Coordinates of C-alpha atoms in Angstrom, one line a residue:
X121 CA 41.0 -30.5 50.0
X122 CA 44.9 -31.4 49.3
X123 CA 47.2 -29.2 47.6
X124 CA 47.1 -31.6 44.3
X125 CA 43.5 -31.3 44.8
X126 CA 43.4 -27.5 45.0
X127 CA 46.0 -26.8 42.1
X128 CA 43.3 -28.6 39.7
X129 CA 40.8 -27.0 40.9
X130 CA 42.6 -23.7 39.9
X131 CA 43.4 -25.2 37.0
X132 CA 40.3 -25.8 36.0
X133 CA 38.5 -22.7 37.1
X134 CA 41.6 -20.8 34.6
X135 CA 41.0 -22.5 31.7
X136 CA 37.1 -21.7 31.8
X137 CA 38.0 -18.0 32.4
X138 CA 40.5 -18.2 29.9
X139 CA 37.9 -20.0 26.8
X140 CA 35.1 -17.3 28.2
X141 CA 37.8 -14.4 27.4
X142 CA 38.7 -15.9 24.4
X143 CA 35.4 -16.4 23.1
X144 CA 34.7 -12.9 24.0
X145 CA 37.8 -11.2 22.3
X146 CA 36.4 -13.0 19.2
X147 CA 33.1 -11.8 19.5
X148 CA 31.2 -9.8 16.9
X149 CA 28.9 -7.2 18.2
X150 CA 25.3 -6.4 15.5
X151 CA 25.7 -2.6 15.1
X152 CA 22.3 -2.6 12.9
X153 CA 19.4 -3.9 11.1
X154 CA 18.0 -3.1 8.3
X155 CA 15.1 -4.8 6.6
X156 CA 13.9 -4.3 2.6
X157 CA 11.0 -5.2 0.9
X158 CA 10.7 -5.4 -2.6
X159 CA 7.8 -6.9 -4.9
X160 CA 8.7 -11.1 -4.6
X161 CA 11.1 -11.1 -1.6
X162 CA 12.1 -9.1 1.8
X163 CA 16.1 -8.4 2.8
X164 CA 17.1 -8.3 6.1
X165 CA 20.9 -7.2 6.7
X166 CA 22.5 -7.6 9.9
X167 CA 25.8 -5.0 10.3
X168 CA 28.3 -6.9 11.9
X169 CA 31.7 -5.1 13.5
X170 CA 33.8 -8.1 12.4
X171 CA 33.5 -11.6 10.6
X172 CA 31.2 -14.4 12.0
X173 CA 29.7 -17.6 10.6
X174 CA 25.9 -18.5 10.8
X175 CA 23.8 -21.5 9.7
X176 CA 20.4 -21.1 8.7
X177 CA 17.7 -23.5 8.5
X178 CA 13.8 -23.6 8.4
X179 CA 11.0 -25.5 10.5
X180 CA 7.2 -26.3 9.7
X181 CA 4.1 -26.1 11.9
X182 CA 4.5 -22.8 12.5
X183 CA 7.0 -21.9 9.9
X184 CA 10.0 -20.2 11.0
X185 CA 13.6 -19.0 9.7
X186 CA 16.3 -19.6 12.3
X187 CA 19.5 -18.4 11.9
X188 CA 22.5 -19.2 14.6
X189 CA 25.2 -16.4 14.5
X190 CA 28.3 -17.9 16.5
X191 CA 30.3 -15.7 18.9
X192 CA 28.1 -12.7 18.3
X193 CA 26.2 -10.4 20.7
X194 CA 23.0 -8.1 19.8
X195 CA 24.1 -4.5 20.5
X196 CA 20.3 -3.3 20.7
X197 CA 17.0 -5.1 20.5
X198 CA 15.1 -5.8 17.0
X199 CA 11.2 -3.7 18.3
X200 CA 12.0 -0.5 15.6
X201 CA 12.4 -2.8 12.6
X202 CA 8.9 -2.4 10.7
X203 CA 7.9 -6.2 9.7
X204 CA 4.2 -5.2 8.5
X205 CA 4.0 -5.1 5.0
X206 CA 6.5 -8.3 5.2
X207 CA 6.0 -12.4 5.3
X208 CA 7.0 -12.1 8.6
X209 CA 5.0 -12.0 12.0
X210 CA 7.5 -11.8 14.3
X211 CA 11.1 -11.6 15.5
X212 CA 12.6 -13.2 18.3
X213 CA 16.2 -13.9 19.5
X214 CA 18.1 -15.1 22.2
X215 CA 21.7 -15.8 23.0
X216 CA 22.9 -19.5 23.1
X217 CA 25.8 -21.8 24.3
X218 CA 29.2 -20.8 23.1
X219 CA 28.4 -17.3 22.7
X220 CA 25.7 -17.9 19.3
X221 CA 22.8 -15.4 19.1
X222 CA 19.7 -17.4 17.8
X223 CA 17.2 -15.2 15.5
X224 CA 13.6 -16.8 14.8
X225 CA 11.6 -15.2 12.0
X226 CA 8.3 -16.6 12.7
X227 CA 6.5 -16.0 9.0
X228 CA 2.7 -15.2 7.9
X229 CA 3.5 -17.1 4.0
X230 CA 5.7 -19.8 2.1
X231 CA 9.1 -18.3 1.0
X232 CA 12.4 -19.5 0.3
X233 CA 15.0 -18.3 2.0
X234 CA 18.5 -17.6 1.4
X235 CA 21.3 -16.1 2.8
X236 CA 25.3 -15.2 2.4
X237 CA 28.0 -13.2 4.4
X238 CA 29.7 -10.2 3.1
X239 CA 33.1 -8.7 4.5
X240 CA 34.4 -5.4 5.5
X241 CA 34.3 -3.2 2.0
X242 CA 35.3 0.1 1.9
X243 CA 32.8 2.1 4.7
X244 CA 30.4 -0.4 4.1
X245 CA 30.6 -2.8 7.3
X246 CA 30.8 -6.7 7.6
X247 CA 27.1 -8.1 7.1
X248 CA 24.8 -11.1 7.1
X249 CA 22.5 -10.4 4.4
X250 CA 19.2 -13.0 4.5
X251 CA 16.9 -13.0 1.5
X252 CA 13.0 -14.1 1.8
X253 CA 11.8 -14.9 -1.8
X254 CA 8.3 -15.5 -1.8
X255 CA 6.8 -18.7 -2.9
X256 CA 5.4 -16.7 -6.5
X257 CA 8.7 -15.7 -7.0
X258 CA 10.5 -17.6 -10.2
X259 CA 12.8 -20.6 -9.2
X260 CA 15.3 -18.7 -11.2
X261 CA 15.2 -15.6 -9.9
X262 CA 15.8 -17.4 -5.7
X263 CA 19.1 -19.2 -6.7
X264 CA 20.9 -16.6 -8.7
X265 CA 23.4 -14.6 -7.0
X266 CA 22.4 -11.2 -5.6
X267 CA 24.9 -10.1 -3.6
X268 CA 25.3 -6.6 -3.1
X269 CA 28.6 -5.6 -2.1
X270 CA 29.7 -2.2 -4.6
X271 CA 31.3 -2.4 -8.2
X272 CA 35.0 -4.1 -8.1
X273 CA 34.2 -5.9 -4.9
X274 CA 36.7 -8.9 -5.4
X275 CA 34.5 -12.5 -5.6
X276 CA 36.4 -13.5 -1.9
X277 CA 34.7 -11.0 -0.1
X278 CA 31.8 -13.1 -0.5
X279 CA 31.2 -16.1 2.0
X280 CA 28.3 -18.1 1.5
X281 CA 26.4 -19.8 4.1
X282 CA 26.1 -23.5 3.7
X283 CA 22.5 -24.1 3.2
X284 CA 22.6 -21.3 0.3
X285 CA 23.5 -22.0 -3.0
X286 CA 26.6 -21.4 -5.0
X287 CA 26.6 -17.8 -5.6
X288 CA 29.6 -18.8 -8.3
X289 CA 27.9 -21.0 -9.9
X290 CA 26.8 -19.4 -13.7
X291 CA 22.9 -20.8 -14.9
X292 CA 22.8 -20.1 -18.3
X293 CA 19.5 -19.2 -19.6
X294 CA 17.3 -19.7 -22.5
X295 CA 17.8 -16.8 -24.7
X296 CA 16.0 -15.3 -27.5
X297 CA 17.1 -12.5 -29.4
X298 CA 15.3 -10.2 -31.5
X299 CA 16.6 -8.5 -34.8
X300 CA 17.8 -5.1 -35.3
X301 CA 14.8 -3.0 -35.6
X302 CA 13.8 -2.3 -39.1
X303 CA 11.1 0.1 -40.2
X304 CA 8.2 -1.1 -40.9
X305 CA 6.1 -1.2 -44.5
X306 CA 3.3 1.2 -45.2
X307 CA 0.1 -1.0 -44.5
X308 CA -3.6 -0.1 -44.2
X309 CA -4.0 -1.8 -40.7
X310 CA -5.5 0.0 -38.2
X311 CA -3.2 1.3 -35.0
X312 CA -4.7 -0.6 -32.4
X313 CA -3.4 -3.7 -34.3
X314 CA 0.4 -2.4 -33.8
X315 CA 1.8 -3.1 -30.1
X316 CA 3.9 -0.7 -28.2
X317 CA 7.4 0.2 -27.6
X318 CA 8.8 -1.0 -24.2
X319 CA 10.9 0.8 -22.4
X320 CA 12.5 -0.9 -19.2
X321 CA 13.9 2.0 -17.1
X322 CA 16.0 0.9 -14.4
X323 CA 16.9 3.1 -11.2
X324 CA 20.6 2.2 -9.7
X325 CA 20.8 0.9 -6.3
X326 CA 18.8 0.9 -4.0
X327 CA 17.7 -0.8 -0.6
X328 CA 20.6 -0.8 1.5
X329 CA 23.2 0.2 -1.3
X330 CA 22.4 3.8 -1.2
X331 CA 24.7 4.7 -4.2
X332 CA 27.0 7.4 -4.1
X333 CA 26.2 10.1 -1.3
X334 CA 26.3 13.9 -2.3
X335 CA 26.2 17.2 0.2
X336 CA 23.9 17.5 2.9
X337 CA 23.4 13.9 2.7
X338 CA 21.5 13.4 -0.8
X339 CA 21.8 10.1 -2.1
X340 CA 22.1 8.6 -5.3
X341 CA 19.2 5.8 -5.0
X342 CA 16.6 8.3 -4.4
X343 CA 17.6 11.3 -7.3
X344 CA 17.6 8.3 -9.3
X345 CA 14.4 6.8 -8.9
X346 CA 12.6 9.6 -8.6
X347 CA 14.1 10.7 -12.2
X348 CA 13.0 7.3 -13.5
X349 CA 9.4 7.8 -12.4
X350 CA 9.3 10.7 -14.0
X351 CA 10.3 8.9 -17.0
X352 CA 8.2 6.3 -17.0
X353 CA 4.8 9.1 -16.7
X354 CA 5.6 10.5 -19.3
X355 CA 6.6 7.5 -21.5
X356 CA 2.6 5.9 -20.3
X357 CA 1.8 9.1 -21.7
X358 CA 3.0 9.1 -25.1
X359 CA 1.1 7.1 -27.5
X360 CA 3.0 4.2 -28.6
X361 CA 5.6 3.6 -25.8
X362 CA 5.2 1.5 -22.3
X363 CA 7.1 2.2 -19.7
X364 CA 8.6 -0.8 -17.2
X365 CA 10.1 0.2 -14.0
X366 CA 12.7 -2.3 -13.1
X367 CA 12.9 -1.0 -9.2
X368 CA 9.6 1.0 -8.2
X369 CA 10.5 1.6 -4.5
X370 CA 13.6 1.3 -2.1
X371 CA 14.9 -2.2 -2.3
X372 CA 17.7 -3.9 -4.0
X373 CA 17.9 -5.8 -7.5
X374 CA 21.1 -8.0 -8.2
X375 CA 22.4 -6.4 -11.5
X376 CA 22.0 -9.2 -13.4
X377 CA 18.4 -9.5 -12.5
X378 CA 17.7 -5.9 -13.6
X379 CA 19.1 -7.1 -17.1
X380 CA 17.3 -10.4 -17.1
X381 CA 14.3 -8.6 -16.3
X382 CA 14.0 -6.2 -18.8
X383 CA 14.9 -9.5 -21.4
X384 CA 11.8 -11.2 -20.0
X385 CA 10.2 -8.1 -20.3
X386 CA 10.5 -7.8 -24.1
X387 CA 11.8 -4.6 -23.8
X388 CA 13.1 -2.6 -26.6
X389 CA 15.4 -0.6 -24.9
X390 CA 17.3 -0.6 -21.4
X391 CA 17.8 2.3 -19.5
X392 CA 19.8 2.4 -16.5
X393 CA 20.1 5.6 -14.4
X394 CA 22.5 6.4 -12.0
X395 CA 24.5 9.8 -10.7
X396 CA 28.2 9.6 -10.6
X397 CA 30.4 10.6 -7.7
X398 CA 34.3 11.7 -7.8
X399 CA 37.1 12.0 -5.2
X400 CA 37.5 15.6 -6.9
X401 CA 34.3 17.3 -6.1
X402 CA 35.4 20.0 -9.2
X403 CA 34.4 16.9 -11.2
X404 CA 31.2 17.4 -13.5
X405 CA 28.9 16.5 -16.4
X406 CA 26.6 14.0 -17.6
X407 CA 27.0 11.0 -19.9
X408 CA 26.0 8.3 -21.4
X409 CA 27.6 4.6 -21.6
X410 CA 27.2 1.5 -23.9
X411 CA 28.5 -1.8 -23.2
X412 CA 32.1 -2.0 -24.4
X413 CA 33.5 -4.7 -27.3
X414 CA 35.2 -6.3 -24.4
X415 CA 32.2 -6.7 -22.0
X416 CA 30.5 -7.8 -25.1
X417 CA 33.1 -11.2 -26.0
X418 CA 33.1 -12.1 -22.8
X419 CA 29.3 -12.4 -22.3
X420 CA 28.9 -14.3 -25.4
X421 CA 31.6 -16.4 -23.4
X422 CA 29.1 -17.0 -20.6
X423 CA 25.9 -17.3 -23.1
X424 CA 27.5 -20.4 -24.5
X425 CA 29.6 -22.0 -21.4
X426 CA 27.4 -25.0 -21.6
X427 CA 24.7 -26.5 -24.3
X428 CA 21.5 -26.2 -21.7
X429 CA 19.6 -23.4 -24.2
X430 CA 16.8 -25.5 -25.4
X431 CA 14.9 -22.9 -27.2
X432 CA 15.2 -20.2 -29.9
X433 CA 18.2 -18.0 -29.2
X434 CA 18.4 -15.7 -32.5
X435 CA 14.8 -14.4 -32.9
X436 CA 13.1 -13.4 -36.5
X437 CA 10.6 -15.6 -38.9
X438 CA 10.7 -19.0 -37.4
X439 CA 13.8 -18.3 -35.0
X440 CA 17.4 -20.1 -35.6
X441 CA 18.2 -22.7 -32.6
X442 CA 21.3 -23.3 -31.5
X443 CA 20.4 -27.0 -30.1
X444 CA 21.5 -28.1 -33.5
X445 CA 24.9 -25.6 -33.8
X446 CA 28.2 -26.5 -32.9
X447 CA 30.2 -24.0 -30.5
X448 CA 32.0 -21.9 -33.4
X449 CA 29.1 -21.7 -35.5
X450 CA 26.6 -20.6 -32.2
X451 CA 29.3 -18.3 -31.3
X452 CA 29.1 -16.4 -34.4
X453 CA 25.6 -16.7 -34.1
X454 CA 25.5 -15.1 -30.5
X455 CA 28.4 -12.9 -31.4
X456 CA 26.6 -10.9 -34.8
X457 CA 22.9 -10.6 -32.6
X458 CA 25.2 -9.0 -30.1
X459 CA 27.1 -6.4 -32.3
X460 CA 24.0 -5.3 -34.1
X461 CA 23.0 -4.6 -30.3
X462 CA 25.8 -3.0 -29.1
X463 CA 25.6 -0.7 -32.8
X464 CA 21.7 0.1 -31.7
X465 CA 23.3 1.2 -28.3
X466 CA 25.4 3.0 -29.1
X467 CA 22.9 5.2 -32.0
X468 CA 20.2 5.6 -29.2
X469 CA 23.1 6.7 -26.6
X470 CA 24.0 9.0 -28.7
X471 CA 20.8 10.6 -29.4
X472 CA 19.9 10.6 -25.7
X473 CA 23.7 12.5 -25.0
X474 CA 22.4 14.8 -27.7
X475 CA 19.1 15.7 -26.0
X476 CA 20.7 16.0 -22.6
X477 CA 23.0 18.5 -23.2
X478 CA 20.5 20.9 -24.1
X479 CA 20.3 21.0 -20.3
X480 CA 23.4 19.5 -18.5
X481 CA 27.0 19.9 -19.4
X482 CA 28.3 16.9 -20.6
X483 CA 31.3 15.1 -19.1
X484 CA 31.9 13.5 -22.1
X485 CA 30.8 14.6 -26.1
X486 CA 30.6 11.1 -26.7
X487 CA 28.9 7.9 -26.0
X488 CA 31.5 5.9 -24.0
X489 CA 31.6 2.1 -23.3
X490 CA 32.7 -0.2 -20.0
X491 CA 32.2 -3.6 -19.2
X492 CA 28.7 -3.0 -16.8
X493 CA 27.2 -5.9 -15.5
X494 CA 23.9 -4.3 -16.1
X495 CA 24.3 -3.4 -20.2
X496 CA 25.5 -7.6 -20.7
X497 CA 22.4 -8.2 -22.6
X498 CA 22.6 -10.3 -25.7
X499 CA 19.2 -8.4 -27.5
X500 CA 18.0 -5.7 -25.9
X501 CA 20.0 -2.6 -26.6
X502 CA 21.1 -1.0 -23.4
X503 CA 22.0 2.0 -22.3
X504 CA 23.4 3.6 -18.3
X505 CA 22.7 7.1 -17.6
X506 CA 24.7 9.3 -15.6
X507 CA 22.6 12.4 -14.8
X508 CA 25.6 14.5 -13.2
X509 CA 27.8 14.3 -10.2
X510 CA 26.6 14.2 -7.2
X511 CA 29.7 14.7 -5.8
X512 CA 29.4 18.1 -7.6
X513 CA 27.7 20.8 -5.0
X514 CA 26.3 22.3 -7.7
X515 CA 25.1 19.3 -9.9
X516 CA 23.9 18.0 -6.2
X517 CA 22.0 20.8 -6.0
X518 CA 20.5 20.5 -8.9
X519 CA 20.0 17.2 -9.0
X520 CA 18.0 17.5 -5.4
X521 CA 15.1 19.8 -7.5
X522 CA 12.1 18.0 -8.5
X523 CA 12.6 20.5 -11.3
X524 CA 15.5 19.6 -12.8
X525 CA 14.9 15.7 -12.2
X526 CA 12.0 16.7 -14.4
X527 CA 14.0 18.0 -17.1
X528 CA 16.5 15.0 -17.0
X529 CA 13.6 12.9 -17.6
X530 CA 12.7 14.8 -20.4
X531 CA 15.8 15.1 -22.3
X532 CA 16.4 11.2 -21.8
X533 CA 12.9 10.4 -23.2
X534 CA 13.3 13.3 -26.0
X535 CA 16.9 11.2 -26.9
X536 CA 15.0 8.1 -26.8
X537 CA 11.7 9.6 -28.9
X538 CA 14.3 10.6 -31.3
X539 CA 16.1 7.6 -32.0
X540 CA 12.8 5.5 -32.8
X541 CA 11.5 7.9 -34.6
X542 CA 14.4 7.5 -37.0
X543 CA 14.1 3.3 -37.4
X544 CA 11.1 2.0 -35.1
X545 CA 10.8 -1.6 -34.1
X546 CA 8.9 -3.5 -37.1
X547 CA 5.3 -3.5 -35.8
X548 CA 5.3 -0.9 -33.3
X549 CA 2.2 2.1 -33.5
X550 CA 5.2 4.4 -33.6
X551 CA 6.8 2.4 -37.1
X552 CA 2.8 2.9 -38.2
X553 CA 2.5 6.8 -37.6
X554 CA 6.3 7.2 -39.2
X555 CA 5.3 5.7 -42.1
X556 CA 2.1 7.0 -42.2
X557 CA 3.6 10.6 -41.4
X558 CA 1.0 10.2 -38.4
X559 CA 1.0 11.0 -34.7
X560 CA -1.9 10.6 -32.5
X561 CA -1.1 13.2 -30.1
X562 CA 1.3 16.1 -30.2
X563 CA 4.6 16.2 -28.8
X564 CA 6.2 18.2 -26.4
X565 CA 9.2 19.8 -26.2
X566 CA 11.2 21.5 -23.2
X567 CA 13.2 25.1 -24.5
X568 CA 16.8 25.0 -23.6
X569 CA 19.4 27.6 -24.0
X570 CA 19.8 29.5 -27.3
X571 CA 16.5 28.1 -28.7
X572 CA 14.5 30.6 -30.1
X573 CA 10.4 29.9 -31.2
X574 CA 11.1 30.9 -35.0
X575 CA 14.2 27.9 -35.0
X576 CA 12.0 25.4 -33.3
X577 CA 9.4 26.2 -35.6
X578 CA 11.6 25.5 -38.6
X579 CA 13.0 22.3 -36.8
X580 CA 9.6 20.9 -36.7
X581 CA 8.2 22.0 -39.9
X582 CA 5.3 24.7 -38.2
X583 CA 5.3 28.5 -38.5
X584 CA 5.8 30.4 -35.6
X585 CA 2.6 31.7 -36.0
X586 CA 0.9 28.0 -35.5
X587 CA 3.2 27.3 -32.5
X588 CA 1.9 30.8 -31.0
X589 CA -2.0 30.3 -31.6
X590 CA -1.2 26.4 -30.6
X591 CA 0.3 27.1 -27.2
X592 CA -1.7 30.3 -26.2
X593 CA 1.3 32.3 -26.2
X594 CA 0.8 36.0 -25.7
X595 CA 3.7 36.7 -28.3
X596 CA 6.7 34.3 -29.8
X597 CA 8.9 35.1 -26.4
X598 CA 10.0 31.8 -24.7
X599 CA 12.0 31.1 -21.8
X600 CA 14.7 28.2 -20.6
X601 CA 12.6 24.9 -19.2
X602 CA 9.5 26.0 -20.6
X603 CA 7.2 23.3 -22.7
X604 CA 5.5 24.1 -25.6
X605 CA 3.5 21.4 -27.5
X606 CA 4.5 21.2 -31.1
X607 CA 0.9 20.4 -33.3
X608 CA 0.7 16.6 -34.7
X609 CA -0.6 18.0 -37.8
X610 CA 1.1 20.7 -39.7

């Protein structure tokens, strides 16, 4: 071979070496996977030690999810990730030219999928998140955006994969909003005519956004949903009132499809539980929050970007339209269903505040407001939770007790009880036994500090003496986090 010869050859043979080192210096490794199911779709989150791309696309006969993840590696295999209560059947991969790992779902049912890329945020990692909605789930529900990188995560940490759809892009729904609750008149009907109240009760996070994370590991996702299904028991349990879990197991719900939810839901009332964290641990104290003024304006912004609503948007006798309704005039429309919401609120936040610090310490003595995501609802008065700091070792501690999640779910429902026992939904079995001076069953009531049996007595109208015989009490001593039943009739 001549030296002309030779010196391509080299050539050659260094600029191969050199693109192999420089598609491996760009290389992204997969630290971890991580799959979710929830009730219409399954989550499947790939933890990336850097930015990547990835295309994703589906063939028939079988079907199959491929995704190509370019200059990426797979730092472990895929055999611990459990698929069986999933769509799909099986998981292969398989490196390909250039340095792109090839993943092939192979799946059991129809589903549309979906997927988008998240960067780097805080200690959460870069990731690949792939949703699998199943074929029952609501065409709505697959192209709204559900990404779920933490509060304040700035909209260009979000990167979208080319076959998903905007996740910018705002659908504006059909929305229908029911009055101010008004108490109903005395009538002759019989109860089982009168419906029930609803109450949606949302548990925060979930799924692979733990929440905040308190000592020895405790995290917020799992107080809170455990709190919520104590809730919901004994809301089913009370006469009158439904209770809707918005999440009932580990998985993740986009915030505005909690909200969306409980609207299609009919619910009366939105609750959304969470437990805050601090940078000081010395921080502590529960409280309550209402949508602010602000969050309010700029929702009704969003309600009316476009003129798509074709159906009854302020509820009542007949319903008003705004097909008909210029901008202004719909904007005023929009804007007075959503105050008298945000007053309702802000009356039921209060009451539950009230109730729960009988048992907590409050952080704040009042009902305060913030622009949440998760409270932007034009008709369904809404309310988020924050049972105590988890960041708090003692609150933490607390908080870990079934006991005292108990108790939480106690006072919130008591707060809740309260509040529509004081102007219940027109229709309702509770509006009925108000004005009736009826209750089917007797409620129950959890002794906090500095009660005594003779004050509750008076509080409820009953002698001491009836409370005593009522309960089986041995005498009229009581003692913190006890329940008593107070008698329906008195």
């Amino acid at each position: 071979m001549s030296c002309a010869l030779q010196f391509i050859f080299l050539i050659a043979v260094a600029a191969v070496i050199s693109s192999s080192l420089a598609i491996k210096s760009y290389a992204a490794e997969i630290d971890g996977v991580r799959i979710w199911r929830a009730p219409d779709s399954t989550r499947l989150v790939f933890d990336l030690s850097g930015p990547t791309e990835h295309k994703l696309f589906t063939l028939k006969n079988p079907a199959r999810v491929v995704i190509d993840i370019t200059h990426t590696e797979l730092k472990k295999g895929l055999g611990d990730l459990e698929i069986k209560d999933t769509p799909i059947s099986k998981i292969r991969y398989g490196a390909q030219a250039q340095g792109t790992l090839r993943v092939v779902l192979d799946m059991k049912t129809d589903f549309t999928p979906r997927s988008f890329s998240l960067l780097k945020h805080g200690d959460k990692p870069h990731r690949l998140v792939i949703d699998l909605y199943d074929a029952s789930t609501p065409t709505a529900v697959k192209t709204m955006a559900t990404v779920t990188a933490p509060a304040n995560t700035a909209p260009s940490n979000t990167a979208p994969s080319t076959t998903a759809p905007s996740t910018t892009a705002t659908t504006v729904r059909t929305v229908e909003v029911k009055p101010a609750a008004l108490p109903s008149v005395a009538t002759k009907e019989a109860p089982h005519d009168r419906r029930d109240i609803i109450i949606a009760i949302d548990a925060g996070h979930g799924g692979e956004d733990p929440g905040a994370i308190g000592p020895q590991k405790l995290r917020e996702k799992d107080v809170v949903l455990a709190i919520a299904r104590h809730m919901a028991t004994l809301v089913n349990a009370t006469p009158g009132y439904k209770a809707k879990l918005i999440r009932d197991g580990d998985y993740y719900i986009a915030l505005g499809a909690r909200r969306n939810k409980a609207r299609d839901l009919r619910a009366d009332l939105f609750v959304s539980i969470h437990a805050d964290a601090f940078k000081n641990p010395k921080a502590r104290g529960a409280s309550v929050f209402a949508l602010s003024r602000h969050g309010a304006t700029s929702e009704t912004a969003r309600f009316l970007a476009t003129k798509e609503n074709d159906a009854d948007l302020i509820g009542g006798v007949g319903g008003v339209s705004l097909n008909d309704k210029d901008d202004v005039l719909a904007g005023v429309l929009v804007d007075l269903s959503m105050t008298a919401t945000l007053s309702n609120s802000l009356q039921v936040g209060a009451s539950v505040l009230g109730q729960m610090g009988r048992i907590a310490q409050l952080h704040k003595k009042h009902v305060e407001q913030a622009g949440f995501m998760v409270l932007k609802s034009p008709d369904v008065p809404s309310i988020l939770v924050e049972t105590g700091f988890i960041s708090n070792p003692q609150e933490a501690a607390k908080l870990a007790t079934t006991s005292y999640r108990q108790f939480m779910a106690k006072a919130i429902f008591d707060g809740v009880q309260k509040y529509f026992n004081a102007q219940p939904p027109a229709g309702t079995l509770v509006a009925w036994n108000v004005m009736n001076n009826r209750s089917s069953l007797p409620s129950e009531y959890t002794i906090a500090r500095g009660d005594t049996l003779s004050g509750i007595a008076k509080r409820h109208s009953v002698s001491v003496k009836r409370l005593v015989e009522y309960n089986r009490l041995n005498n009229a001593s009581i003692r913190i986090g006890q329940t008593i039943k107070i008698p329906a009739e008195t």
